[in-house]
PDB file of C-alpha atoms and ligand atoms in Angstrom:
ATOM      1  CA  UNK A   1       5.042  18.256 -20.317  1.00 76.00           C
ATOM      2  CA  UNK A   2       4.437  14.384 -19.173  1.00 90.00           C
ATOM      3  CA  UNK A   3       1.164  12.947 -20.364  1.00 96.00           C
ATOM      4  CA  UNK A   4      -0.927  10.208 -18.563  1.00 97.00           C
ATOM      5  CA  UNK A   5      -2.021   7.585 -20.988  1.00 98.00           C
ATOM      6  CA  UNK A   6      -4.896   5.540 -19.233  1.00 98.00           C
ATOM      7  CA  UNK A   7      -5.990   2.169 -20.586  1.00 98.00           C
ATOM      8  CA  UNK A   8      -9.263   0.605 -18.904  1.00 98.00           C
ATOM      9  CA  UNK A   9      -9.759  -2.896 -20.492  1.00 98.00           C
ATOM     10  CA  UNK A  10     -13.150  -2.920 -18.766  1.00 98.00           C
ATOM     11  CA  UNK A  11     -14.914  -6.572 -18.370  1.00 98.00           C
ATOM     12  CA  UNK A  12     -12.743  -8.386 -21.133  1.00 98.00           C
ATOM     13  CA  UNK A  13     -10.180 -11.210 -20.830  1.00 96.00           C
ATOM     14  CA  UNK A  14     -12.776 -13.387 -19.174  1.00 94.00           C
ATOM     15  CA  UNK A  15     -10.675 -16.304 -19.226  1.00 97.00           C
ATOM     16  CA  UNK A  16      -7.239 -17.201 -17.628  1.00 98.00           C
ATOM     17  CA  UNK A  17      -5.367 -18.002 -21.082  1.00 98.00           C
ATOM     18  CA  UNK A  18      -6.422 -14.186 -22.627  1.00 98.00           C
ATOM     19  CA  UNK A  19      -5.211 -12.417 -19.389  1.00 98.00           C
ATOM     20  CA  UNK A  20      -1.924 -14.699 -19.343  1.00 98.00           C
ATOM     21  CA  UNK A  21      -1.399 -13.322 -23.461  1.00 97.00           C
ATOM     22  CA  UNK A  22      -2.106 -10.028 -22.932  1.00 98.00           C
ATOM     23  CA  UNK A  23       0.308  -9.391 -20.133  1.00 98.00           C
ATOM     24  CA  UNK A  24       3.162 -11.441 -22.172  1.00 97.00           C
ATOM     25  CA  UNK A  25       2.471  -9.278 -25.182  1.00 97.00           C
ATOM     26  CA  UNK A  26       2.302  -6.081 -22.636  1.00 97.00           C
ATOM     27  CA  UNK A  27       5.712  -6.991 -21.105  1.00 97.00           C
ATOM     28  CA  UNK A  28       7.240  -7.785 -24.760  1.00 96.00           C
ATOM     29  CA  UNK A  29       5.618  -3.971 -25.740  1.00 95.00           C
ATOM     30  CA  UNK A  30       6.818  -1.826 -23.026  1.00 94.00           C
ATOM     31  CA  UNK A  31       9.813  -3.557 -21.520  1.00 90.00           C
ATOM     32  CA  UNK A  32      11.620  -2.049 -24.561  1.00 88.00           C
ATOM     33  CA  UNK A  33       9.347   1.757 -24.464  1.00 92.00           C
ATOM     34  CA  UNK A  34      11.087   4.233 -23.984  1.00 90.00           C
ATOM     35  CA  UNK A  35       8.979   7.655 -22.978  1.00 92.00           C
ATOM     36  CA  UNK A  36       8.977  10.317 -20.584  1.00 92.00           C
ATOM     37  CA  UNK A  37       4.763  10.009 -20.288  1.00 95.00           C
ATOM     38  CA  UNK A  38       3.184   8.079 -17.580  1.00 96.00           C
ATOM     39  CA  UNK A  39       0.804   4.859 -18.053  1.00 97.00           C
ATOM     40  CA  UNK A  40      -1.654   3.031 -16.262  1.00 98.00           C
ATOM     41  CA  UNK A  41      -3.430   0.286 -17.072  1.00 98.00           C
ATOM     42  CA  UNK A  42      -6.862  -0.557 -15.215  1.00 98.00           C
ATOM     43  CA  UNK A  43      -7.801  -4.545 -15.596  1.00 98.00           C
ATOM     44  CA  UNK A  44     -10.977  -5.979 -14.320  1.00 98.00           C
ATOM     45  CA  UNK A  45     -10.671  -6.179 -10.631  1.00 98.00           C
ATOM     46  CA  UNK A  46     -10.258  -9.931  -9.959  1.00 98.00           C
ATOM     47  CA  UNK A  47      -6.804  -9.896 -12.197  1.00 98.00           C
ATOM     48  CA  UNK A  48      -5.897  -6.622 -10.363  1.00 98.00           C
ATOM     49  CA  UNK A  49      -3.271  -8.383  -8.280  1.00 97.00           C
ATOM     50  CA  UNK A  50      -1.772 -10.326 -10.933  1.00 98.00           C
ATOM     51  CA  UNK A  51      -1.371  -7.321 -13.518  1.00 98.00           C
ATOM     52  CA  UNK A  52       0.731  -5.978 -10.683  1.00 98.00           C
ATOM     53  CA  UNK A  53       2.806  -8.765  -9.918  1.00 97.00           C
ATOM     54  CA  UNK A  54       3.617  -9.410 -13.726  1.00 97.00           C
ATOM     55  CA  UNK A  55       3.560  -5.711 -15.559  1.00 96.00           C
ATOM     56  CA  UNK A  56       6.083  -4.946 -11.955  1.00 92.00           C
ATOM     57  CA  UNK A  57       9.065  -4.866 -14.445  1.00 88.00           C
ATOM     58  CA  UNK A  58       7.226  -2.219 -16.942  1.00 92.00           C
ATOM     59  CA  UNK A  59       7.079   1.279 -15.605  1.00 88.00           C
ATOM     60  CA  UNK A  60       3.082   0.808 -15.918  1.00 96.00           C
ATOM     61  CA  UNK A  61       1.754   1.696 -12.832  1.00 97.00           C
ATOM     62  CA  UNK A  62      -2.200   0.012 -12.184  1.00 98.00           C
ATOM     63  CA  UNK A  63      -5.097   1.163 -11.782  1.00 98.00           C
ATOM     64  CA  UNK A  64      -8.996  -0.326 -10.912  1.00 98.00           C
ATOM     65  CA  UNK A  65     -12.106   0.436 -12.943  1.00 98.00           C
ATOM     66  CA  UNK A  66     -14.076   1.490  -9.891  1.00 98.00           C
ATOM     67  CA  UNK A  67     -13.681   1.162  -5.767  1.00 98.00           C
ATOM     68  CA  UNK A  68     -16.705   1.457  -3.186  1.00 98.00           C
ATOM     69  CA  UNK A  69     -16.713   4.518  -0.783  1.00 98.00           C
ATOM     70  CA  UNK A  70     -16.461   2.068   2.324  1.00 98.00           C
ATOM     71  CA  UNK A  71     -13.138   0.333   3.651  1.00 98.00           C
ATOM     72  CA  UNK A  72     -14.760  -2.436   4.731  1.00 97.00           C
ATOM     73  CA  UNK A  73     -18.154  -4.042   6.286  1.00 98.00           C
ATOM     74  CA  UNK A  74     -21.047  -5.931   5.037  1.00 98.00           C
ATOM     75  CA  UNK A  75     -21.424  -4.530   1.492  1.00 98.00           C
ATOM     76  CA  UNK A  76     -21.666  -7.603  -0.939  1.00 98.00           C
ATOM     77  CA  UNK A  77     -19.686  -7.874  -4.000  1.00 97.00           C
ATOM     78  CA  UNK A  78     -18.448  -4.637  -3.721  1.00 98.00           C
ATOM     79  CA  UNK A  79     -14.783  -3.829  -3.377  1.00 98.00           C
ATOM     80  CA  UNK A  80     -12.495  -1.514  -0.571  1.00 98.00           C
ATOM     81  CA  UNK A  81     -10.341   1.107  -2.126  1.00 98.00           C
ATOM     82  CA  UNK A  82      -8.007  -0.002   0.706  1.00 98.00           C
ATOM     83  CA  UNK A  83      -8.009  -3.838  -0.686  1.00 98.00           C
ATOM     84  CA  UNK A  84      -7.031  -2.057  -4.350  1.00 98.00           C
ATOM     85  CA  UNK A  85      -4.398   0.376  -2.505  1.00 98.00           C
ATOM     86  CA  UNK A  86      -3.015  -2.644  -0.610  1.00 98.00           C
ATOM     87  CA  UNK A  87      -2.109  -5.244  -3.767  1.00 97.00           C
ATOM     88  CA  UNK A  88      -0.341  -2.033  -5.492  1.00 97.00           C
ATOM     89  CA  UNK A  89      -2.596  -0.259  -7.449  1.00 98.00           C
ATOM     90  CA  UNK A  90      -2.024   3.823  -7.271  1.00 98.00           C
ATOM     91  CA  UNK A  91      -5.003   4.572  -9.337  1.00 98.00           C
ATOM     92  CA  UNK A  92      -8.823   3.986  -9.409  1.00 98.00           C
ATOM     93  CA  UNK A  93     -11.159   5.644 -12.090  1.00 98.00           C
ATOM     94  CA  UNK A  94     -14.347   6.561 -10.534  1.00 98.00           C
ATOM     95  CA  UNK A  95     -17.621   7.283 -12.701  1.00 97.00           C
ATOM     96  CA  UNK A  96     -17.099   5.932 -15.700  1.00 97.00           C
ATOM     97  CA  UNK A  97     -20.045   6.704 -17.647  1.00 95.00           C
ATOM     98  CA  UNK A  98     -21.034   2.620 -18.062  1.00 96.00           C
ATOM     99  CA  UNK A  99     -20.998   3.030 -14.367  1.00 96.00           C
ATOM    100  CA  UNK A 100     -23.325   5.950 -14.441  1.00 93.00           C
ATOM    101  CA  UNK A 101     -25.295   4.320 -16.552  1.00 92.00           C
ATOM    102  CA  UNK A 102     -25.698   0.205 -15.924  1.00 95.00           C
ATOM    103  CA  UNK A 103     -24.686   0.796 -12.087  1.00 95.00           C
ATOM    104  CA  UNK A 104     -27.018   4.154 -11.900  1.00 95.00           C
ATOM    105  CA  UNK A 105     -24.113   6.150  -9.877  1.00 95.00           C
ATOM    106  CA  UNK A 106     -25.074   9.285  -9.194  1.00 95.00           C
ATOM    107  CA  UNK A 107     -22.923  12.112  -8.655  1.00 96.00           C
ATOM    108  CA  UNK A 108     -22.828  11.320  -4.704  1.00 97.00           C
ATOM    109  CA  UNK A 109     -21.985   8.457  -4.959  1.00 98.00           C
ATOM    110  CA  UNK A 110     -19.294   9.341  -7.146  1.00 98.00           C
ATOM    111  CA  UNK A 111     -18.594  11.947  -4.327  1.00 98.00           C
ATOM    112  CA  UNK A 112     -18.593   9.298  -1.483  1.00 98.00           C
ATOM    113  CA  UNK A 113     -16.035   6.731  -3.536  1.00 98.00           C
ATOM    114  CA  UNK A 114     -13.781   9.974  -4.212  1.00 98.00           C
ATOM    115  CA  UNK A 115     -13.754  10.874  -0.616  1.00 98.00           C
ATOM    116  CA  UNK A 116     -12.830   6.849   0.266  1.00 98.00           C
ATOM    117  CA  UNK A 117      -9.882   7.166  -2.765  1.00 98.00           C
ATOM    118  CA  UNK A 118      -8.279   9.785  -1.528  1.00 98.00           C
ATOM    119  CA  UNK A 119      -8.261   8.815   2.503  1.00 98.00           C
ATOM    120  CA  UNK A 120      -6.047   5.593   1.255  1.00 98.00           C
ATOM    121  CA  UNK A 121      -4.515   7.311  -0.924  1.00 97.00           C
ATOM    122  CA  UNK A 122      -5.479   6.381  -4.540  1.00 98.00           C
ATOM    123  CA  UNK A 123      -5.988   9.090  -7.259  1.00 98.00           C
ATOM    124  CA  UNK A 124      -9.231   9.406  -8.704  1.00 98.00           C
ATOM    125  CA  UNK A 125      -9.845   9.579 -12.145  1.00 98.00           C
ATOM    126  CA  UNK A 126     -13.340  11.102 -12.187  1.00 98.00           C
ATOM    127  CA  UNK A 127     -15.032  10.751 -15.930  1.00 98.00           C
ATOM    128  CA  UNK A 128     -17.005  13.808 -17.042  1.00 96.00           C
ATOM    129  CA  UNK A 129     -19.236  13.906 -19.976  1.00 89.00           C
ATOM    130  CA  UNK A 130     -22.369  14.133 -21.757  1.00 73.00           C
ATOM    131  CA  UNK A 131     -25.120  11.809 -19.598  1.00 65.00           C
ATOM    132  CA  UNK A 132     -28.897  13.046 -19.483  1.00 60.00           C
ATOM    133  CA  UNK A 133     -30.845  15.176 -21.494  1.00 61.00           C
ATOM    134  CA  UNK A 134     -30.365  18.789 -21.799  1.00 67.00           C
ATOM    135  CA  UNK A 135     -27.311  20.987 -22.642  1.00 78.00           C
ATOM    136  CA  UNK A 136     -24.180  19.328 -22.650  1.00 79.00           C
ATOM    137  CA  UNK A 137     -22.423  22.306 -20.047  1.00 85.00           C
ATOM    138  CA  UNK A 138     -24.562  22.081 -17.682  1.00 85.00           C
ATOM    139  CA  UNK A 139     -24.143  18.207 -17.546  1.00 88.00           C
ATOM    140  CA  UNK A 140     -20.718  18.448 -17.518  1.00 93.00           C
ATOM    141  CA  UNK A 141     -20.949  21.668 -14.887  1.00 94.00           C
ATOM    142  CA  UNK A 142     -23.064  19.487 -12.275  1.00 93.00           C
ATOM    143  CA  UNK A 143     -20.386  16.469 -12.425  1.00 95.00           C
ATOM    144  CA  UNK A 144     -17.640  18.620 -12.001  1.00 97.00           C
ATOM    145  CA  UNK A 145     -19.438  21.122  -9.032  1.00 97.00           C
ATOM    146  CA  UNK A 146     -20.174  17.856  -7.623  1.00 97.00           C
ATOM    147  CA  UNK A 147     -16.277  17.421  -7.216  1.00 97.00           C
ATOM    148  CA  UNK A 148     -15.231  21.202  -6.387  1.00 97.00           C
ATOM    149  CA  UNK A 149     -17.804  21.359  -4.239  1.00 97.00           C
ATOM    150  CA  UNK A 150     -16.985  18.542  -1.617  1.00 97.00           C
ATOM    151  CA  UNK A 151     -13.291  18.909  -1.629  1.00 97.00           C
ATOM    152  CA  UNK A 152     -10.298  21.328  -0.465  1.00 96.00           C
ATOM    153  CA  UNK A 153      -7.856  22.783  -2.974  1.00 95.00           C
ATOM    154  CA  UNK A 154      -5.316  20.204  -1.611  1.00 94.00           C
ATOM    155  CA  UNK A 155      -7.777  17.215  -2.180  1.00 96.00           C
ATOM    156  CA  UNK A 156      -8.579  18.806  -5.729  1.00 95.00           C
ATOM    157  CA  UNK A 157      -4.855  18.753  -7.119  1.00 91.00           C
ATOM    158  CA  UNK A 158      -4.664  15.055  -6.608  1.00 95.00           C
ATOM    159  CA  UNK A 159      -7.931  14.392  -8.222  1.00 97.00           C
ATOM    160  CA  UNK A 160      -8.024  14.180 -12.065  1.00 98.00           C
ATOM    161  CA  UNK A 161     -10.717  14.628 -14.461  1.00 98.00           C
ATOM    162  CA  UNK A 162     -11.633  12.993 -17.553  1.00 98.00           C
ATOM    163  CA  UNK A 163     -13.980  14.434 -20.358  1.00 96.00           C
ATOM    164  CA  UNK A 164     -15.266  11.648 -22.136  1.00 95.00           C
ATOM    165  CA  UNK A 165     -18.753  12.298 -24.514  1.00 92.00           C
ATOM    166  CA  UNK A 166     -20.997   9.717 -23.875  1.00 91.00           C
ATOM    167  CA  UNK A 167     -21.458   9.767 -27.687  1.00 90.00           C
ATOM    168  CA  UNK A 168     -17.637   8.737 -29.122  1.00 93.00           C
ATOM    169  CA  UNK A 169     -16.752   5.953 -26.348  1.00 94.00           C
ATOM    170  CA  UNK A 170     -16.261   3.070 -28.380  1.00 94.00           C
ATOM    171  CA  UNK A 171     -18.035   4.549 -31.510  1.00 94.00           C
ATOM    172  CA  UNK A 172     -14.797   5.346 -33.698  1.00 95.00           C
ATOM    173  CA  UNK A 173     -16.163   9.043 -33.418  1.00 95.00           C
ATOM    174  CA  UNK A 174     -14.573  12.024 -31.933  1.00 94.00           C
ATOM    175  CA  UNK A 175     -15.190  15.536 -31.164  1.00 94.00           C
ATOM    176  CA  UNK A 176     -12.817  17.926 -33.037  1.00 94.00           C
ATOM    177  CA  UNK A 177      -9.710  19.103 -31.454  1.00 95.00           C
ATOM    178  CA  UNK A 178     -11.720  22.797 -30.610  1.00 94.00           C
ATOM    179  CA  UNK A 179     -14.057  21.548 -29.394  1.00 93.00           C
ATOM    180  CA  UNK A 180     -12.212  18.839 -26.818  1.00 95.00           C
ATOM    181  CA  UNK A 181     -10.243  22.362 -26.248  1.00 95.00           C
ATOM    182  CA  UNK A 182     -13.636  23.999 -25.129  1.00 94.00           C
ATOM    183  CA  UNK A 183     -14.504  21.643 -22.909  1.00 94.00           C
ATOM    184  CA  UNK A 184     -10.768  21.449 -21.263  1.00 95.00           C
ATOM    185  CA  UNK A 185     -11.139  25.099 -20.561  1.00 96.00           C
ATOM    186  CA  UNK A 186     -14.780  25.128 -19.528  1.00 95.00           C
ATOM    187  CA  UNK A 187     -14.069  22.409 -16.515  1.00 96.00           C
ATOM    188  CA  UNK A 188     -10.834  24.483 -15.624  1.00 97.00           C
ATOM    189  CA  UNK A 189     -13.317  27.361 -15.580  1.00 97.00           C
ATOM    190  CA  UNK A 190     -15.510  25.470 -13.206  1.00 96.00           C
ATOM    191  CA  UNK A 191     -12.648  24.893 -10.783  1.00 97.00           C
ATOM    192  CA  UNK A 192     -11.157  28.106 -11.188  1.00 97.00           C
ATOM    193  CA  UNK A 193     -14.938  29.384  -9.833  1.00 96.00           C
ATOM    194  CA  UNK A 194     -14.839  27.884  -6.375  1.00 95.00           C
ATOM    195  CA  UNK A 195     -10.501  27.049  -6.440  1.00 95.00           C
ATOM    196  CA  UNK A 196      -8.819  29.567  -8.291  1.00 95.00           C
ATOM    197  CA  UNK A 197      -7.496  29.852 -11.052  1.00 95.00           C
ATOM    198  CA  UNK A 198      -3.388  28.256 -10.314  1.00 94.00           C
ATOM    199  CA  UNK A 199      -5.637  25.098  -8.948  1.00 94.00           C
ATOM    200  CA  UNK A 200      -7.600  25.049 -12.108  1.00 94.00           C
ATOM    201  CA  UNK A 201      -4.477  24.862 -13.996  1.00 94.00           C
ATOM    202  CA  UNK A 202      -2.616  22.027 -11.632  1.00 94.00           C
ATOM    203  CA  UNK A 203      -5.986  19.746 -12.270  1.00 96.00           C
ATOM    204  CA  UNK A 204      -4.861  16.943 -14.712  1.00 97.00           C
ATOM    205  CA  UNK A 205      -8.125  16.690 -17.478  1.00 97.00           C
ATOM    206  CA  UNK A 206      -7.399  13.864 -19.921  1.00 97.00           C
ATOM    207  CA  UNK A 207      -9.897  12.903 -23.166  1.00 97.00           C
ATOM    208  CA  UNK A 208     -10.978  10.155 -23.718  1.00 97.00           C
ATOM    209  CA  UNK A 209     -14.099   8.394 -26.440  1.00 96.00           C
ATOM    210  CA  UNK A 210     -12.313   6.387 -29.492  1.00 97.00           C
ATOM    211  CA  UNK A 211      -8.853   7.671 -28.818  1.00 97.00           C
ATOM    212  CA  UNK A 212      -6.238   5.663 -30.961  1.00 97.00           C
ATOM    213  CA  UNK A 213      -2.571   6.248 -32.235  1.00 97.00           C
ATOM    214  CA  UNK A 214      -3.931   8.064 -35.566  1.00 96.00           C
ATOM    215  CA  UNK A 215      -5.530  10.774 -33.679  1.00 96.00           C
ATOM    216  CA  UNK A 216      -4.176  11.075 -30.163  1.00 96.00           C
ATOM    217  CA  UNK A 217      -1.889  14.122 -31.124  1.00 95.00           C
ATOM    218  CA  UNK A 218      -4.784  16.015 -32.297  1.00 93.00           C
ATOM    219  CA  UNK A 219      -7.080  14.909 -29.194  1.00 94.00           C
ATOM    220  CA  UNK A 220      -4.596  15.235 -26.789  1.00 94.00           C
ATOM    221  CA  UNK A 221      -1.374  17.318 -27.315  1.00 89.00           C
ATOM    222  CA  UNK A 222      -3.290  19.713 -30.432  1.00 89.00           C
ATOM    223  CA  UNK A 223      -6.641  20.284 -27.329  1.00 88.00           C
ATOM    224  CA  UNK A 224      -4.026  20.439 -24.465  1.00 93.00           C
ATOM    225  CA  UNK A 225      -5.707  17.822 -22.834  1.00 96.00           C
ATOM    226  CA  UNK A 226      -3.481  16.468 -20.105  1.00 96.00           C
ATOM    227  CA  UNK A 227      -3.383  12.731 -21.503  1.00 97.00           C
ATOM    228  CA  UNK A 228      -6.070   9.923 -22.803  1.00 98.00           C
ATOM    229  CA  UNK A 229      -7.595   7.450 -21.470  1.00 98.00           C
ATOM    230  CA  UNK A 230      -8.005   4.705 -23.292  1.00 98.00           C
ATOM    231  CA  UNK A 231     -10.844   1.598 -23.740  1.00 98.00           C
ATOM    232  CA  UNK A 232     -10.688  -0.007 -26.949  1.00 97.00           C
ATOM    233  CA  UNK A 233      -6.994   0.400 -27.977  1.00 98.00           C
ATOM    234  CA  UNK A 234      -5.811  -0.571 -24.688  1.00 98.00           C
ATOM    235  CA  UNK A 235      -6.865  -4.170 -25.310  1.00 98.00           C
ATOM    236  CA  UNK A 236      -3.886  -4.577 -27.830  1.00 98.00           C
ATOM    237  CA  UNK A 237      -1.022  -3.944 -25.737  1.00 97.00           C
ATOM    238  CA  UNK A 238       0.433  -2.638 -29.506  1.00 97.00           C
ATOM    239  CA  UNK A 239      -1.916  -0.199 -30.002  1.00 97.00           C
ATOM    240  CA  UNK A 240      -1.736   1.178 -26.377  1.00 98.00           C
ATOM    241  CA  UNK A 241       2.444   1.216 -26.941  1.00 97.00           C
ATOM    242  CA  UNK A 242       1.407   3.277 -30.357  1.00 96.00           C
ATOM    243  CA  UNK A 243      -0.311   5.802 -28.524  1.00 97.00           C
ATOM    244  CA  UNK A 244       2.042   6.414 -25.988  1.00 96.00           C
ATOM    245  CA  UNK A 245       4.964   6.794 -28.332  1.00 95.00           C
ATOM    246  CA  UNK A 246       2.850   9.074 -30.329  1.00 95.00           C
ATOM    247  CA  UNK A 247       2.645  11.486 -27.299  1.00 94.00           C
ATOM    248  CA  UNK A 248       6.558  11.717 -26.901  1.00 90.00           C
TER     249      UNK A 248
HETATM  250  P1  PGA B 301     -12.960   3.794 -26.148  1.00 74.18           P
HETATM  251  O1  PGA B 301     -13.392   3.845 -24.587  1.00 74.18           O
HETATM  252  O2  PGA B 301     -11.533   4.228 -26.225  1.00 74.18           O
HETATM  253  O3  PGA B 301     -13.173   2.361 -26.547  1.00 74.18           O
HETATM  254  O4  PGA B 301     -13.861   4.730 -26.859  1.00 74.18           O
HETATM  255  C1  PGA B 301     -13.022   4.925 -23.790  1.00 74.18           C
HETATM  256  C2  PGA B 301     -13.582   4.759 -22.407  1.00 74.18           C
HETATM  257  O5  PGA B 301     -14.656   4.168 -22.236  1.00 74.18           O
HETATM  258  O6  PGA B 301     -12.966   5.218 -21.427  1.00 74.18           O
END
């Protein structure tokens, strides 16, 4: 079964010269890949454009970090999921936990930027995982209810979920493969409740927290997680080759 392998290089390159050698190294990396998976890679949103025109001649399709949940209108700094669908992009990850937690999203406003995704036709990647106090579960349960509970069985199956612990994103730590298994089948569980249980099993969940070539296989194929996503390793276009070779 195809894998998605997400990369989100979050706020780094922050000059011109470090995007301009990341994309050469990217095209040297995956013009020769071969692999039957599918991979995105999200740069920060002023070099979305350009990561499209360049990476064109990969099959890397791109994706944005995050998208506001109005097209347009007076809403400083913020940007339109149909400005991100219109330069290329196909993808936009939407509550990233630094999101949650620097930009205090809550889960309606994660709701609201879904809702805006979808209408131009972007797929959300909505990131699940570990925030507040309390049991882990029923942190997880509320993020994902938030989803099942504002959108149709249609909308669902082109939304896709990613469980990422607060705890092993960009820590080097990760939860064992059982227990990235447990929490695969507990959100699919959560769907199944309100969507059934064939929509449960269309839903793409990936895993993501310190993923890396040494241990995707166990965190992703070994947990029959759906793919990774990807922060650290993704800012070596190497590395992020690695992983997705790893997963053929
Ligand atoms: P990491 O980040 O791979 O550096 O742990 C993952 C993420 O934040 O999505």
């Amino acid at each position: 079964m195809q894998k998605l392998i997400v990369g989100n290089l979050k706020m780094n390159m922050e000059n011109l010269s470090q995007r301009d050698s990341y994309c050469k190294e990217f095209i040297e990396e995956f013009s020769t890949l071969k692999t039957q998976n599918h991979a995105v890679v999200c740069p920060p949103m002023i070099y979305l454009e350009y990561f499209y025109k360049t990476l064109k001649k990969t099959n890397v399709a791109i994706g944005a970090q995050d998208c506001f949940w109005e097209l347009y209108g007076s809403y400083t700094g913020n940007t339109s999921p149909k400005s991100i669908k219109s330069i290329g992009a196909q993808f936009v990850i939407i509550g990233h936990s630094e999101r949650r937690s620097y930009n205090h999203e809550t889960n309606e406003d994660i709701v609201k930027k879904v809702a805006m995704a979808l209408r131009v036709d972007l797929m959300p990647i909505v990131c699940v995982g570990y925030m507040t106090g309390g049991e882990e579960m029923d942190n997880i349960k509320s993020q994902v209810e938030a989803i099942t509970q504002n959108f149709t069985l249609e909308e669902l199956e082109g939304i896709i979920f990613a469980y990422e612990p607060v705890w092993a994103i960009g820590s080097g730590k990760t939860p064992t493969t059982d227990e990235i298994h447990t929490m695969v089948m507990y959100i699919r569980s959560v769907i199944a409740s309100s969507h059934g249980k064939e929509c449960a099993e269309n839903v793409g969940i990936l895993y993501g927290g310190s993923v890396v070539a040494e241990n995707v296989t166990e965190l992703c194929t070994n947990a029959y997680a759906d793919g990774v996503l990807v922060g650290g390793a993704s800012l070596s276009p190497r590395k992020f080759a690695q992983i997705i070779r790893m997963l053929n």
